[in-house]
PDB file of C-alpha atoms in Angstrom:
ATOM      1  CA  MET A   1     -64.506  36.295 -35.920  1.00  0.00           C
ATOM      2  CA  ILE A   2     -68.250  37.282 -35.610  1.00  0.00           C
ATOM      3  CA  GLU A   3     -68.422  37.098 -39.539  1.00  0.00           C
ATOM      4  CA  ARG A   4     -66.899  33.604 -39.288  1.00  0.00           C
ATOM      5  CA  PHE A   5     -69.276  32.518 -37.025  1.00  0.00           C
ATOM      6  CA  LYS A   6     -72.364  33.962 -38.729  1.00  0.00           C
ATOM      7  CA  GLN A   7     -71.420  32.191 -41.928  1.00  0.00           C
ATOM      8  CA  ARG A   8     -71.639  28.696 -40.128  1.00  0.00           C
ATOM      9  CA  SER A   9     -74.671  26.702 -40.387  1.00  0.00           C
ATOM     10  CA  THR A  10     -77.524  26.886 -37.508  1.00  0.00           C
ATOM     11  CA  GLU A  11     -76.246  23.456 -35.937  1.00  0.00           C
ATOM     12  CA  VAL A  12     -72.874  24.668 -35.561  1.00  0.00           C
ATOM     13  CA  LYS A  13     -73.985  28.005 -34.101  1.00  0.00           C
ATOM     14  CA  ILE A  14     -76.266  26.238 -31.756  1.00  0.00           C
ATOM     15  CA  GLY A  15     -73.343  23.763 -30.710  1.00  0.00           C
ATOM     16  CA  ILE A  16     -70.853  26.388 -30.314  1.00  0.00           C
ATOM     17  CA  SER A  17     -73.183  28.604 -28.027  1.00  0.00           C
ATOM     18  CA  LEU A  18     -74.267  25.567 -25.966  1.00  0.00           C
ATOM     19  CA  ILE A  19     -70.667  24.917 -25.321  1.00  0.00           C
ATOM     20  CA  VAL A  20     -69.908  28.612 -24.425  1.00  0.00           C
ATOM     21  CA  VAL A  21     -72.879  28.528 -22.008  1.00  0.00           C
ATOM     22  CA  SER A  22     -71.565  25.217 -20.438  1.00  0.00           C
ATOM     23  CA  ILE A  23     -68.294  26.864 -19.844  1.00  0.00           C
ATOM     24  CA  LEU A  24     -69.790  30.137 -18.190  1.00  0.00           C
ATOM     25  CA  LEU A  25     -72.146  27.960 -16.141  1.00  0.00           C
ATOM     26  CA  SER A  26     -69.264  25.699 -15.062  1.00  0.00           C
ATOM     27  CA  LEU A  27     -67.360  28.900 -13.777  1.00  0.00           C
ATOM     28  CA  ILE A  28     -70.303  29.840 -11.359  1.00  0.00           C
ATOM     29  CA  GLY A  29     -70.971  25.922 -10.468  1.00  0.00           C
ATOM     30  CA  LYS A  30     -69.496  23.729  -8.035  1.00  0.00           C
ATOM     31  CA  LYS A  31     -67.478  21.481 -10.369  1.00  0.00           C
ATOM     32  CA  ASN A  32     -65.515  22.662 -13.220  1.00  0.00           C
ATOM     33  CA  LEU A  33     -66.077  21.294 -16.582  1.00  0.00           C
ATOM     34  CA  TRP A  34     -63.453  18.459 -16.626  1.00  0.00           C
ATOM     35  CA  GLU A  35     -64.958  16.997 -13.207  1.00  0.00           C
ATOM     36  CA  ILE A  36     -68.456  17.141 -14.865  1.00  0.00           C
ATOM     37  CA  ILE A  37     -67.219  15.195 -17.787  1.00  0.00           C
ATOM     38  CA  GLN A  38     -65.218  12.728 -15.724  1.00  0.00           C
ATOM     39  CA  SER A  39     -67.969  11.957 -13.418  1.00  0.00           C
ATOM     40  CA  ASN A  40     -70.495  11.357 -16.257  1.00  0.00           C
ATOM     41  CA  SER A  41     -68.264   9.681 -18.681  1.00  0.00           C
ATOM     42  CA  GLN A  42     -70.564   6.563 -18.649  1.00  0.00           C
ATOM     43  CA  VAL A  43     -73.736   8.489 -19.589  1.00  0.00           C
ATOM     44  CA  ILE A  44     -71.801  10.577 -22.095  1.00  0.00           C
ATOM     45  CA  LEU A  45     -70.798   7.356 -23.691  1.00  0.00           C
ATOM     46  CA  LYS A  46     -74.397   5.828 -23.560  1.00  0.00           C
ATOM     47  CA  ILE A  47     -75.930   8.852 -24.895  1.00  0.00           C
ATOM     48  CA  LEU A  48     -73.516   9.201 -28.009  1.00  0.00           C
ATOM     49  CA  PHE A  49     -73.980   5.434 -28.488  1.00  0.00           C
ATOM     50  CA  LEU A  50     -77.907   5.754 -28.528  1.00  0.00           C
ATOM     51  CA  SER A  51     -77.045   9.156 -30.747  1.00  0.00           C
ATOM     52  CA  MET A  52     -75.650   6.958 -33.180  1.00  0.00           C
ATOM     53  CA  ILE A  53     -78.328   4.224 -33.341  1.00  0.00           C
ATOM     54  CA  ALA A  54     -80.671   7.090 -33.772  1.00  0.00           C
ATOM     55  CA  VAL A  55     -79.151   8.537 -36.924  1.00  0.00           C
ATOM     56  CA  GLY A  56     -79.065   5.008 -38.155  1.00  0.00           C
ATOM     57  CA  ILE A  57     -82.898   4.544 -37.828  1.00  0.00           C
ATOM     58  CA  SER A  58     -83.431   8.002 -39.136  1.00  0.00           C
ATOM     59  CA  THR A  59     -81.201   6.938 -42.198  1.00  0.00           C
ATOM     60  CA  ILE A  60     -83.111   3.760 -42.831  1.00  0.00           C
ATOM     61  CA  VAL A  61     -86.651   5.757 -42.721  1.00  0.00           C
ATOM     62  CA  HIS A  62     -85.206   8.523 -44.989  1.00  0.00           C
ATOM     63  CA  PHE A  63     -84.377   6.092 -47.705  1.00  0.00           C
ATOM     64  CA  ILE A  64     -87.116   3.632 -47.086  1.00  0.00           C
ATOM     65  CA  VAL A  65     -90.237   5.887 -46.971  1.00  0.00           C
ATOM     66  CA  PRO A  66     -90.855   7.711 -50.136  1.00  0.00           C
ATOM     67  CA  GLU A  67     -90.695  11.730 -50.103  1.00  0.00           C
ATOM     68  CA  ASP A  68     -94.144  12.067 -51.283  1.00  0.00           C
ATOM     69  CA  PHE A  69     -95.706   9.318 -48.943  1.00  0.00           C
ATOM     70  CA  PHE A  70     -96.770  12.007 -46.216  1.00  0.00           C
ATOM     71  CA  LYS A  71     -98.030  14.470 -48.637  1.00  0.00           C
ATOM     72  CA  LYS A  72    -100.267  11.799 -50.393  1.00  0.00           C
ATOM     73  CA  TYR A  73    -101.709  10.604 -47.165  1.00  0.00           C
ATOM     74  CA  LEU A  74    -102.458  14.063 -45.566  1.00  0.00           C
ATOM     75  CA  ARG A  75    -104.211  15.476 -48.678  1.00  0.00           C
ATOM     76  CA  GLN A  76    -107.559  13.853 -47.192  1.00  0.00           C
ATOM     77  CA  ASN A  77    -109.067  17.016 -45.837  1.00  0.00           C
ATOM     78  CA  LYS A  78    -111.254  15.489 -43.135  1.00  0.00           C
ATOM     79  CA  LEU A  79    -111.319  16.068 -39.422  1.00  0.00           C
ATOM     80  CA  ILE A  80    -111.508  12.310 -39.125  1.00  0.00           C
ATOM     81  CA  TYR A  81    -107.902  12.005 -40.676  1.00  0.00           C
ATOM     82  CA  LEU A  82    -106.405  13.848 -37.416  1.00  0.00           C
ATOM     83  CA  PHE A  83    -105.301  10.564 -36.029  1.00  0.00           C
ATOM     84  CA  THR A  84    -103.901   9.630 -39.389  1.00  0.00           C
ATOM     85  CA  ALA A  85    -101.873  12.908 -39.589  1.00  0.00           C
ATOM     86  CA  THR A  86    -100.591  12.321 -35.871  1.00  0.00           C
ATOM     87  CA  LEU A  87     -99.462   8.845 -36.998  1.00  0.00           C
ATOM     88  CA  LEU A  88     -97.833  10.252 -40.194  1.00  0.00           C
ATOM     89  CA  GLY A  89     -95.913  12.997 -38.069  1.00  0.00           C
ATOM     90  CA  ILE A  90     -94.744  10.332 -35.476  1.00  0.00           C
ATOM     91  CA  LEU A  91     -93.365   8.606 -38.334  1.00  0.00           C
ATOM     92  CA  THR A  92     -91.483  11.582 -40.086  1.00  0.00           C
ATOM     93  CA  PRO A  93     -88.018  11.764 -39.015  1.00  0.00           C
ATOM     94  CA  GLY A  94     -85.888  14.921 -38.655  1.00  0.00           C
ATOM     95  CA  PRO A  95     -86.020  18.196 -36.899  1.00  0.00           C
ATOM     96  CA  VAL A  96     -89.105  20.244 -36.984  1.00  0.00           C
ATOM     97  CA  TYR A  97     -87.469  22.608 -39.672  1.00  0.00           C
ATOM     98  CA  ALA A  98     -87.269  19.598 -42.056  1.00  0.00           C
ATOM     99  CA  ILE A  99     -91.180  19.297 -42.305  1.00  0.00           C
ATOM    100  CA  TYR A 100     -92.026  22.887 -42.742  1.00  0.00           C
ATOM    101  CA  PRO A 101     -91.614  22.480 -46.510  1.00  0.00           C
ATOM    102  CA  ILE A 102     -94.225  19.703 -46.390  1.00  0.00           C
ATOM    103  CA  VAL A 103     -96.497  21.589 -44.204  1.00  0.00           C
ATOM    104  CA  VAL A 104     -96.314  24.789 -46.089  1.00  0.00           C
ATOM    105  CA  LEU A 105     -97.023  22.627 -49.386  1.00  0.00           C
ATOM    106  CA  LEU A 106     -99.908  20.984 -47.743  1.00  0.00           C
ATOM    107  CA  LYS A 107    -101.239  24.382 -46.704  1.00  0.00           C
ATOM    108  CA  LYS A 108    -101.150  25.633 -50.221  1.00  0.00           C
ATOM    109  CA  GLU A 109    -103.236  22.528 -51.354  1.00  0.00           C
ATOM    110  CA  GLY A 110    -106.093  23.633 -49.007  1.00  0.00           C
ATOM    111  CA  ILE A 111    -105.239  21.164 -46.102  1.00  0.00           C
ATOM    112  CA  ASN A 112    -107.320  21.991 -42.930  1.00  0.00           C
ATOM    113  CA  ASN A 113    -105.003  23.717 -40.325  1.00  0.00           C
ATOM    114  CA  ALA A 114    -106.228  21.539 -37.617  1.00  0.00           C
ATOM    115  CA  ILE A 115    -104.836  18.562 -39.470  1.00  0.00           C
ATOM    116  CA  LEU A 116    -101.568  20.565 -39.992  1.00  0.00           C
ATOM    117  CA  VAL A 117    -101.540  20.844 -36.241  1.00  0.00           C
ATOM    118  CA  SER A 118    -101.913  17.492 -35.441  1.00  0.00           C
ATOM    119  CA  TYR A 119     -99.216  16.460 -37.950  1.00  0.00           C
ATOM    120  CA  ILE A 120     -96.895  18.956 -36.401  1.00  0.00           C
ATOM    121  CA  THR A 121     -97.573  17.747 -32.832  1.00  0.00           C
ATOM    122  CA  GLY A 122     -97.129  13.924 -33.847  1.00  0.00           C
ATOM    123  CA  GLN A 123     -93.786  15.018 -35.389  1.00  0.00           C
ATOM    124  CA  THR A 124     -92.212  16.986 -32.477  1.00  0.00           C
ATOM    125  CA  ILE A 125     -93.306  15.182 -29.674  1.00  0.00           C
ATOM    126  CA  VAL A 126     -92.130  11.655 -30.544  1.00  0.00           C
ATOM    127  CA  GLY A 127     -90.145  10.008 -33.473  1.00  0.00           C
ATOM    128  CA  PRO A 128     -88.301   7.080 -34.634  1.00  0.00           C
ATOM    129  CA  ALA A 129     -84.987   8.590 -33.563  1.00  0.00           C
ATOM    130  CA  ARG A 130     -86.201   9.120 -29.988  1.00  0.00           C
ATOM    131  CA  ILE A 131     -86.340   5.064 -29.644  1.00  0.00           C
ATOM    132  CA  PRO A 132     -82.844   4.502 -28.472  1.00  0.00           C
ATOM    133  CA  PHE A 133     -82.912   7.225 -25.965  1.00  0.00           C
ATOM    134  CA  GLU A 134     -86.203   6.575 -24.360  1.00  0.00           C
ATOM    135  CA  VAL A 135     -85.990   2.956 -24.383  1.00  0.00           C
ATOM    136  CA  GLY A 136     -82.254   3.149 -23.163  1.00  0.00           C
ATOM    137  CA  LEU A 137     -82.831   5.288 -20.362  1.00  0.00           C
ATOM    138  CA  PHE A 138     -86.416   4.902 -19.233  1.00  0.00           C
ATOM    139  CA  GLY A 139     -87.487   1.404 -20.610  1.00  0.00           C
ATOM    140  CA  LEU A 140     -89.573   0.082 -23.262  1.00  0.00           C
ATOM    141  CA  ASN A 141     -92.890   0.331 -21.565  1.00  0.00           C
ATOM    142  CA  PHE A 142     -91.959   4.180 -21.133  1.00  0.00           C
ATOM    143  CA  PHE A 143     -91.755   4.668 -24.786  1.00  0.00           C
ATOM    144  CA  ILE A 144     -94.928   2.600 -25.816  1.00  0.00           C
ATOM    145  CA  TYR A 145     -96.800   4.658 -23.128  1.00  0.00           C
ATOM    146  CA  ARG A 146     -95.595   7.781 -24.700  1.00  0.00           C
ATOM    147  CA  VAL A 147     -96.323   6.624 -28.316  1.00  0.00           C
ATOM    148  CA  ILE A 148     -99.995   6.007 -27.214  1.00  0.00           C
ATOM    149  CA  LEU A 149    -100.009   9.511 -25.183  1.00  0.00           C
ATOM    150  CA  SER A 150     -98.704  11.195 -28.298  1.00  0.00           C
ATOM    151  CA  LEU A 151    -101.359   9.908 -30.579  1.00  0.00           C
ATOM    152  CA  ALA A 152    -103.977  11.147 -28.094  1.00  0.00           C
ATOM    153  CA  MET A 153    -102.302  14.540 -27.905  1.00  0.00           C
ATOM    154  CA  GLY A 154    -102.026  14.891 -31.574  1.00  0.00           C
ATOM    155  CA  VAL A 155    -105.715  14.331 -31.997  1.00  0.00           C
ATOM    156  CA  ALA A 156    -106.704  16.463 -29.025  1.00  0.00           C
ATOM    157  CA  ALA A 157    -104.587  19.223 -30.413  1.00  0.00           C
ATOM    158  CA  GLY A 158    -106.369  19.001 -33.742  1.00  0.00           C
ATOM    159  CA  PHE A 159    -109.654  19.006 -32.305  1.00  0.00           C
ATOM    160  CA  LEU A 160    -108.932  21.854 -29.951  1.00  0.00           C
ATOM    161  CA  TYR A 161    -107.456  23.774 -33.032  1.00  0.00           C
ATOM    162  CA  SER A 162    -110.652  23.264 -34.871  1.00  0.00           C
ATOM    163  CA  ALA A 163    -112.841  24.517 -31.852  1.00  0.00           C
ATOM    164  CA  ILE A 164    -110.723  27.561 -31.225  1.00  0.00           C
ATOM    165  CA  SER A 165    -110.881  28.601 -34.884  1.00  0.00           C
ATOM    166  CA  LYS A 166    -114.521  28.920 -34.595  1.00  0.00           C
ATOM    167  CA  VAL A 167    -114.187  31.832 -32.303  1.00  0.00           C
ATOM    168  CA  PHE A 168    -110.623  33.048 -33.313  1.00  0.00           C
ATOM    169  CA  PRO A 169    -110.682  32.103 -37.236  1.00  0.00           C
ATOM    170  CA  ASP A 170    -107.272  32.013 -39.045  1.00  0.00           C
ATOM    171  CA  GLU A 171    -106.381  34.958 -41.344  1.00  0.00           C
ATOM    172  CA  LYS A 172    -107.501  34.703 -44.745  1.00  0.00           C
TER     173      LYS A 172
ATOM    174  CA  MET B   1     -75.440   2.102 -50.927  1.00  0.00           C
ATOM    175  CA  GLN B   2     -72.586   4.596 -51.189  1.00  0.00           C
ATOM    176  CA  LEU B   3     -75.346   7.437 -50.752  1.00  0.00           C
ATOM    177  CA  VAL B   4     -76.869   5.981 -47.888  1.00  0.00           C
ATOM    178  CA  LEU B   5     -73.501   5.528 -45.970  1.00  0.00           C
ATOM    179  CA  ARG B   6     -72.561   9.433 -47.110  1.00  0.00           C
ATOM    180  CA  TYR B   7     -75.658  10.391 -45.663  1.00  0.00           C
ATOM    181  CA  PHE B   8     -75.489   8.184 -42.489  1.00  0.00           C
ATOM    182  CA  PHE B   9     -71.956   9.774 -41.979  1.00  0.00           C
ATOM    183  CA  TYR B  10     -72.851  13.224 -42.536  1.00  0.00           C
ATOM    184  CA  GLN B  11     -75.918  13.276 -40.283  1.00  0.00           C
ATOM    185  CA  THR B  12     -73.586  11.339 -37.705  1.00  0.00           C
ATOM    186  CA  ARG B  13     -71.022  13.889 -37.743  1.00  0.00           C
ATOM    187  CA  LYS B  14     -73.534  16.739 -37.489  1.00  0.00           C
ATOM    188  CA  THR B  15     -75.756  14.853 -34.632  1.00  0.00           C
ATOM    189  CA  LEU B  16     -72.645  13.857 -32.678  1.00  0.00           C
ATOM    190  CA  PHE B  17     -71.352  17.335 -32.697  1.00  0.00           C
ATOM    191  CA  LEU B  18     -74.975  18.891 -31.752  1.00  0.00           C
ATOM    192  CA  VAL B  19     -75.644  16.137 -29.106  1.00  0.00           C
ATOM    193  CA  GLY B  20     -71.914  16.450 -27.677  1.00  0.00           C
ATOM    194  CA  ALA B  21     -72.525  20.208 -27.104  1.00  0.00           C
ATOM    195  CA  GLY B  22     -76.184  19.626 -25.839  1.00  0.00           C
ATOM    196  CA  LEU B  23     -74.722  16.986 -23.398  1.00  0.00           C
ATOM    197  CA  LEU B  24     -72.306  19.469 -21.967  1.00  0.00           C
ATOM    198  CA  PHE B  25     -75.019  21.871 -21.370  1.00  0.00           C
ATOM    199  CA  ALA B  26     -77.230  19.570 -19.831  1.00  0.00           C
ATOM    200  CA  LEU B  27     -74.848  17.916 -17.583  1.00  0.00           C
ATOM    201  CA  THR B  28     -73.359  21.283 -16.351  1.00  0.00           C
ATOM    202  CA  LEU B  29     -76.975  22.535 -15.626  1.00  0.00           C
ATOM    203  CA  SER B  30     -77.566  18.939 -13.947  1.00  0.00           C
ATOM    204  CA  SER B  31     -74.574  19.621 -11.764  1.00  0.00           C
ATOM    205  CA  PHE B  32     -76.704  22.428 -10.018  1.00  0.00           C
ATOM    206  CA  ILE B  33     -79.361  20.046  -9.095  1.00  0.00           C
ATOM    207  CA  ASP B  34     -79.078  17.650  -6.157  1.00  0.00           C
ATOM    208  CA  GLU B  35     -81.414  15.476  -4.093  1.00  0.00           C
ATOM    209  CA  HIS B  36     -82.141  17.861  -1.548  1.00  0.00           C
ATOM    210  CA  MET B  37     -83.243  20.494  -4.147  1.00  0.00           C
ATOM    211  CA  VAL B  38     -85.484  18.044  -5.647  1.00  0.00           C
ATOM    212  CA  ASP B  39     -86.928  16.818  -2.473  1.00  0.00           C
ATOM    213  CA  ALA B  40     -87.687  20.711  -1.490  1.00  0.00           C
ATOM    214  CA  LEU B  41     -89.321  21.162  -4.799  1.00  0.00           C
ATOM    215  CA  LYS B  42     -91.586  17.998  -4.420  1.00  0.00           C
ATOM    216  CA  GLN B  43     -92.492  19.207  -1.070  1.00  0.00           C
ATOM    217  CA  ASN B  44     -93.183  22.822  -1.590  1.00  0.00           C
ATOM    218  CA  ILE B  45     -95.090  22.595  -4.946  1.00  0.00           C
ATOM    219  CA  SER B  46     -98.095  20.627  -5.933  1.00  0.00           C
ATOM    220  CA  VAL B  47     -98.182  18.202  -8.724  1.00  0.00           C
ATOM    221  CA  PRO B  48    -100.277  20.312 -11.146  1.00  0.00           C
ATOM    222  CA  LEU B  49     -97.932  23.413 -10.505  1.00  0.00           C
ATOM    223  CA  GLN B  50     -94.684  20.959 -10.956  1.00  0.00           C
ATOM    224  CA  ILE B  51     -96.412  20.011 -14.578  1.00  0.00           C
ATOM    225  CA  LEU B  52     -96.806  23.664 -15.484  1.00  0.00           C
ATOM    226  CA  TYR B  53     -93.367  24.849 -14.456  1.00  0.00           C
ATOM    227  CA  ALA B  54     -92.043  21.724 -16.165  1.00  0.00           C
ATOM    228  CA  GLU B  55     -93.778  22.549 -19.553  1.00  0.00           C
ATOM    229  CA  LEU B  56     -92.846  26.114 -19.235  1.00  0.00           C
ATOM    230  CA  ILE B  57     -89.230  25.419 -18.637  1.00  0.00           C
ATOM    231  CA  GLY B  58     -89.469  23.017 -21.708  1.00  0.00           C
ATOM    232  CA  PHE B  59     -90.799  25.801 -23.831  1.00  0.00           C
ATOM    233  CA  VAL B  60     -87.858  28.163 -23.109  1.00  0.00           C
ATOM    234  CA  SER B  61     -85.150  25.559 -23.023  1.00  0.00           C
ATOM    235  CA  PRO B  62     -82.713  26.031 -25.928  1.00  0.00           C
ATOM    236  CA  GLY B  63     -81.139  23.390 -28.217  1.00  0.00           C
ATOM    237  CA  PRO B  64     -81.855  20.219 -30.279  1.00  0.00           C
ATOM    238  CA  ARG B  65     -84.432  17.671 -28.889  1.00  0.00           C
ATOM    239  CA  TYR B  66     -82.080  15.065 -27.328  1.00  0.00           C
ATOM    240  CA  ILE B  67     -80.325  17.315 -24.983  1.00  0.00           C
ATOM    241  CA  LEU B  68     -82.892  17.060 -22.265  1.00  0.00           C
ATOM    242  CA  TYR B  69     -82.447  13.277 -21.979  1.00  0.00           C
ATOM    243  CA  PRO B  70     -79.394  13.317 -19.480  1.00  0.00           C
ATOM    244  CA  LEU B  71     -81.004  15.797 -17.390  1.00  0.00           C
ATOM    245  CA  LEU B  72     -84.246  14.027 -17.276  1.00  0.00           C
ATOM    246  CA  ALA B  73     -82.320  10.785 -16.240  1.00  0.00           C
ATOM    247  CA  THR B  74     -80.910  12.860 -13.413  1.00  0.00           C
ATOM    248  CA  LEU B  75     -84.488  13.930 -12.396  1.00  0.00           C
ATOM    249  CA  HIS B  76     -85.929  10.568 -12.708  1.00  0.00           C
ATOM    250  CA  ASP B  77     -83.132   9.087 -10.448  1.00  0.00           C
ATOM    251  CA  TYR B  78     -84.084  11.689  -7.637  1.00  0.00           C
ATOM    252  CA  GLY B  79     -87.799  10.645  -7.851  1.00  0.00           C
ATOM    253  CA  ILE B  80     -89.304  13.427  -9.958  1.00  0.00           C
ATOM    254  CA  GLY B  81     -92.674  12.026 -11.310  1.00  0.00           C
ATOM    255  CA  THR B  82     -93.168  10.783 -14.780  1.00  0.00           C
ATOM    256  CA  GLY B  83     -95.765  13.148 -15.312  1.00  0.00           C
ATOM    257  CA  VAL B  84     -93.288  16.022 -14.989  1.00  0.00           C
ATOM    258  CA  ILE B  85     -90.842  14.188 -17.190  1.00  0.00           C
ATOM    259  CA  VAL B  86     -93.522  13.766 -20.192  1.00  0.00           C
ATOM    260  CA  ALA B  87     -94.312  17.403 -19.785  1.00  0.00           C
ATOM    261  CA  LEU B  88     -90.692  18.531 -19.916  1.00  0.00           C
ATOM    262  CA  ILE B  89     -90.246  16.521 -23.144  1.00  0.00           C
ATOM    263  CA  SER B  90     -93.237  17.597 -24.771  1.00  0.00           C
ATOM    264  CA  GLY B  91     -92.796  21.018 -23.721  1.00  0.00           C
ATOM    265  CA  HIS B  92     -89.270  21.270 -24.964  1.00  0.00           C
ATOM    266  CA  VAL B  93     -90.311  20.453 -28.421  1.00  0.00           C
ATOM    267  CA  LEU B  94     -93.926  21.293 -29.201  1.00  0.00           C
ATOM    268  CA  ILE B  95     -93.288  25.211 -29.510  1.00  0.00           C
ATOM    269  CA  GLU B  96     -89.858  26.772 -29.527  1.00  0.00           C
ATOM    270  CA  PRO B  97     -89.528  30.458 -29.933  1.00  0.00           C
ATOM    271  CA  SER B  98     -87.392  30.016 -33.248  1.00  0.00           C
ATOM    272  CA  THR B  99     -90.382  27.675 -34.818  1.00  0.00           C
ATOM    273  CA  PHE B 100     -92.922  30.425 -33.547  1.00  0.00           C
ATOM    274  CA  PHE B 101     -91.368  33.020 -35.848  1.00  0.00           C
ATOM    275  CA  VAL B 102     -91.069  30.794 -38.661  1.00  0.00           C
ATOM    276  CA  GLU B 103     -94.674  29.923 -38.347  1.00  0.00           C
ATOM    277  CA  ILE B 104     -95.705  33.402 -37.999  1.00  0.00           C
ATOM    278  CA  GLY B 105     -93.820  33.819 -41.450  1.00  0.00           C
ATOM    279  CA  PHE B 106     -95.726  31.154 -43.278  1.00  0.00           C
ATOM    280  CA  PHE B 107     -99.089  31.152 -41.887  1.00  0.00           C
ATOM    281  CA  GLY B 108     -99.434  34.425 -39.866  1.00  0.00           C
ATOM    282  CA  TYR B 109     -99.420  35.251 -36.359  1.00  0.00           C
ATOM    283  CA  ARG B 110    -102.760  33.658 -35.553  1.00  0.00           C
ATOM    284  CA  PHE B 111    -101.648  29.944 -36.131  1.00  0.00           C
ATOM    285  CA  PRO B 112     -98.547  29.713 -33.839  1.00  0.00           C
ATOM    286  CA  LEU B 113    -100.519  31.756 -31.068  1.00  0.00           C
ATOM    287  CA  LYS B 114    -103.202  29.184 -30.987  1.00  0.00           C
ATOM    288  CA  ARG B 115    -100.753  26.219 -31.435  1.00  0.00           C
ATOM    289  CA  PHE B 116     -98.916  27.688 -28.427  1.00  0.00           C
ATOM    290  CA  PHE B 117    -102.086  27.869 -26.209  1.00  0.00           C
ATOM    291  CA  ILE B 118    -103.099  24.527 -27.365  1.00  0.00           C
ATOM    292  CA  SER B 119     -99.824  22.908 -26.635  1.00  0.00           C
ATOM    293  CA  LEU B 120     -99.667  24.439 -23.197  1.00  0.00           C
ATOM    294  CA  VAL B 121    -103.175  22.761 -22.556  1.00  0.00           C
ATOM    295  CA  VAL B 122    -102.587  19.407 -24.159  1.00  0.00           C
ATOM    296  CA  THR B 123     -99.071  19.093 -22.395  1.00  0.00           C
ATOM    297  CA  PHE B 124    -100.560  20.009 -19.031  1.00  0.00           C
ATOM    298  CA  LEU B 125    -103.553  17.268 -19.540  1.00  0.00           C
ATOM    299  CA  ALA B 126    -100.985  14.797 -20.697  1.00  0.00           C
ATOM    300  CA  GLY B 127     -98.624  15.394 -17.561  1.00  0.00           C
ATOM    301  CA  LEU B 128    -101.753  15.181 -15.209  1.00  0.00           C
ATOM    302  CA  LEU B 129    -102.894  12.060 -16.797  1.00  0.00           C
ATOM    303  CA  THR B 130     -99.443  10.419 -16.580  1.00  0.00           C
ATOM    304  CA  THR B 131     -99.420  11.231 -12.909  1.00  0.00           C
ATOM    305  CA  PHE B 132    -102.689   9.638 -12.232  1.00  0.00           C
ATOM    306  CA  LEU B 133    -101.903   6.674 -14.395  1.00  0.00           C
ATOM    307  CA  ILE B 134     -98.017   5.983 -13.700  1.00  0.00           C
ATOM    308  CA  ASP B 135     -97.131   7.807 -10.557  1.00  0.00           C
TER     309      ASP B 135
END
């Protein structure tokens, strides 16, 4: 059984682990799992519906934006491009693992690590697939504020990385 | 078109399983939180510390990006500040223990170490700024 579990994809392993932890938590909590599901049925349906919209948005971005789009615009190796890097990060859909091949390629081509940090920051903290969740649960103003804040955070992260690297440089 | 639909259904299946499992986890965790607990937390812990705790909780929280939303909605309903919510969302995704090791493998240990420190600072400042601007 353990061998079969090991052969599963990362998503399935995480999913199964979360279900097991939920069952264990419900055993020590005040409500059992069925009561939790029943009392939150509306939230569950809403989130699952929003998830489907999120997948729809990711699919559109995946097929509309060419694969080399992000590589093309991040090749410009100047700190002034921290903003562009953050913006491109925000536009890149998918889990963080999906962008590591792009990041590694850019690194090999000599792109500044500060720009890569801005790109990773933008990609992780906000993204197209988050729109339905954040607009649906907290409103449009919250999401617009988060996008603006994320742009500032990405640029700040890149600048800080550059500053710290002067006293604690990267490995060669 | 067939390719697009196949991609969409594959991603939907994968996402719904993961989000469903994540939802179950987040809702089970939410069942431990009540209004009195949140009130006590708000009264006993200052806002900057709440933000710091939120981002640290975010850093160690497992699972995919979207699982925190039901928990965040519960906290929001109980009156937790937007600054704390922003810190939780950002903290959850900026650095994950698993990506930390992936980055060591690709770039050496200094890159994720610096990114971890910077993420802590930037998320904390973002939480504080949000508290001043919105809360």
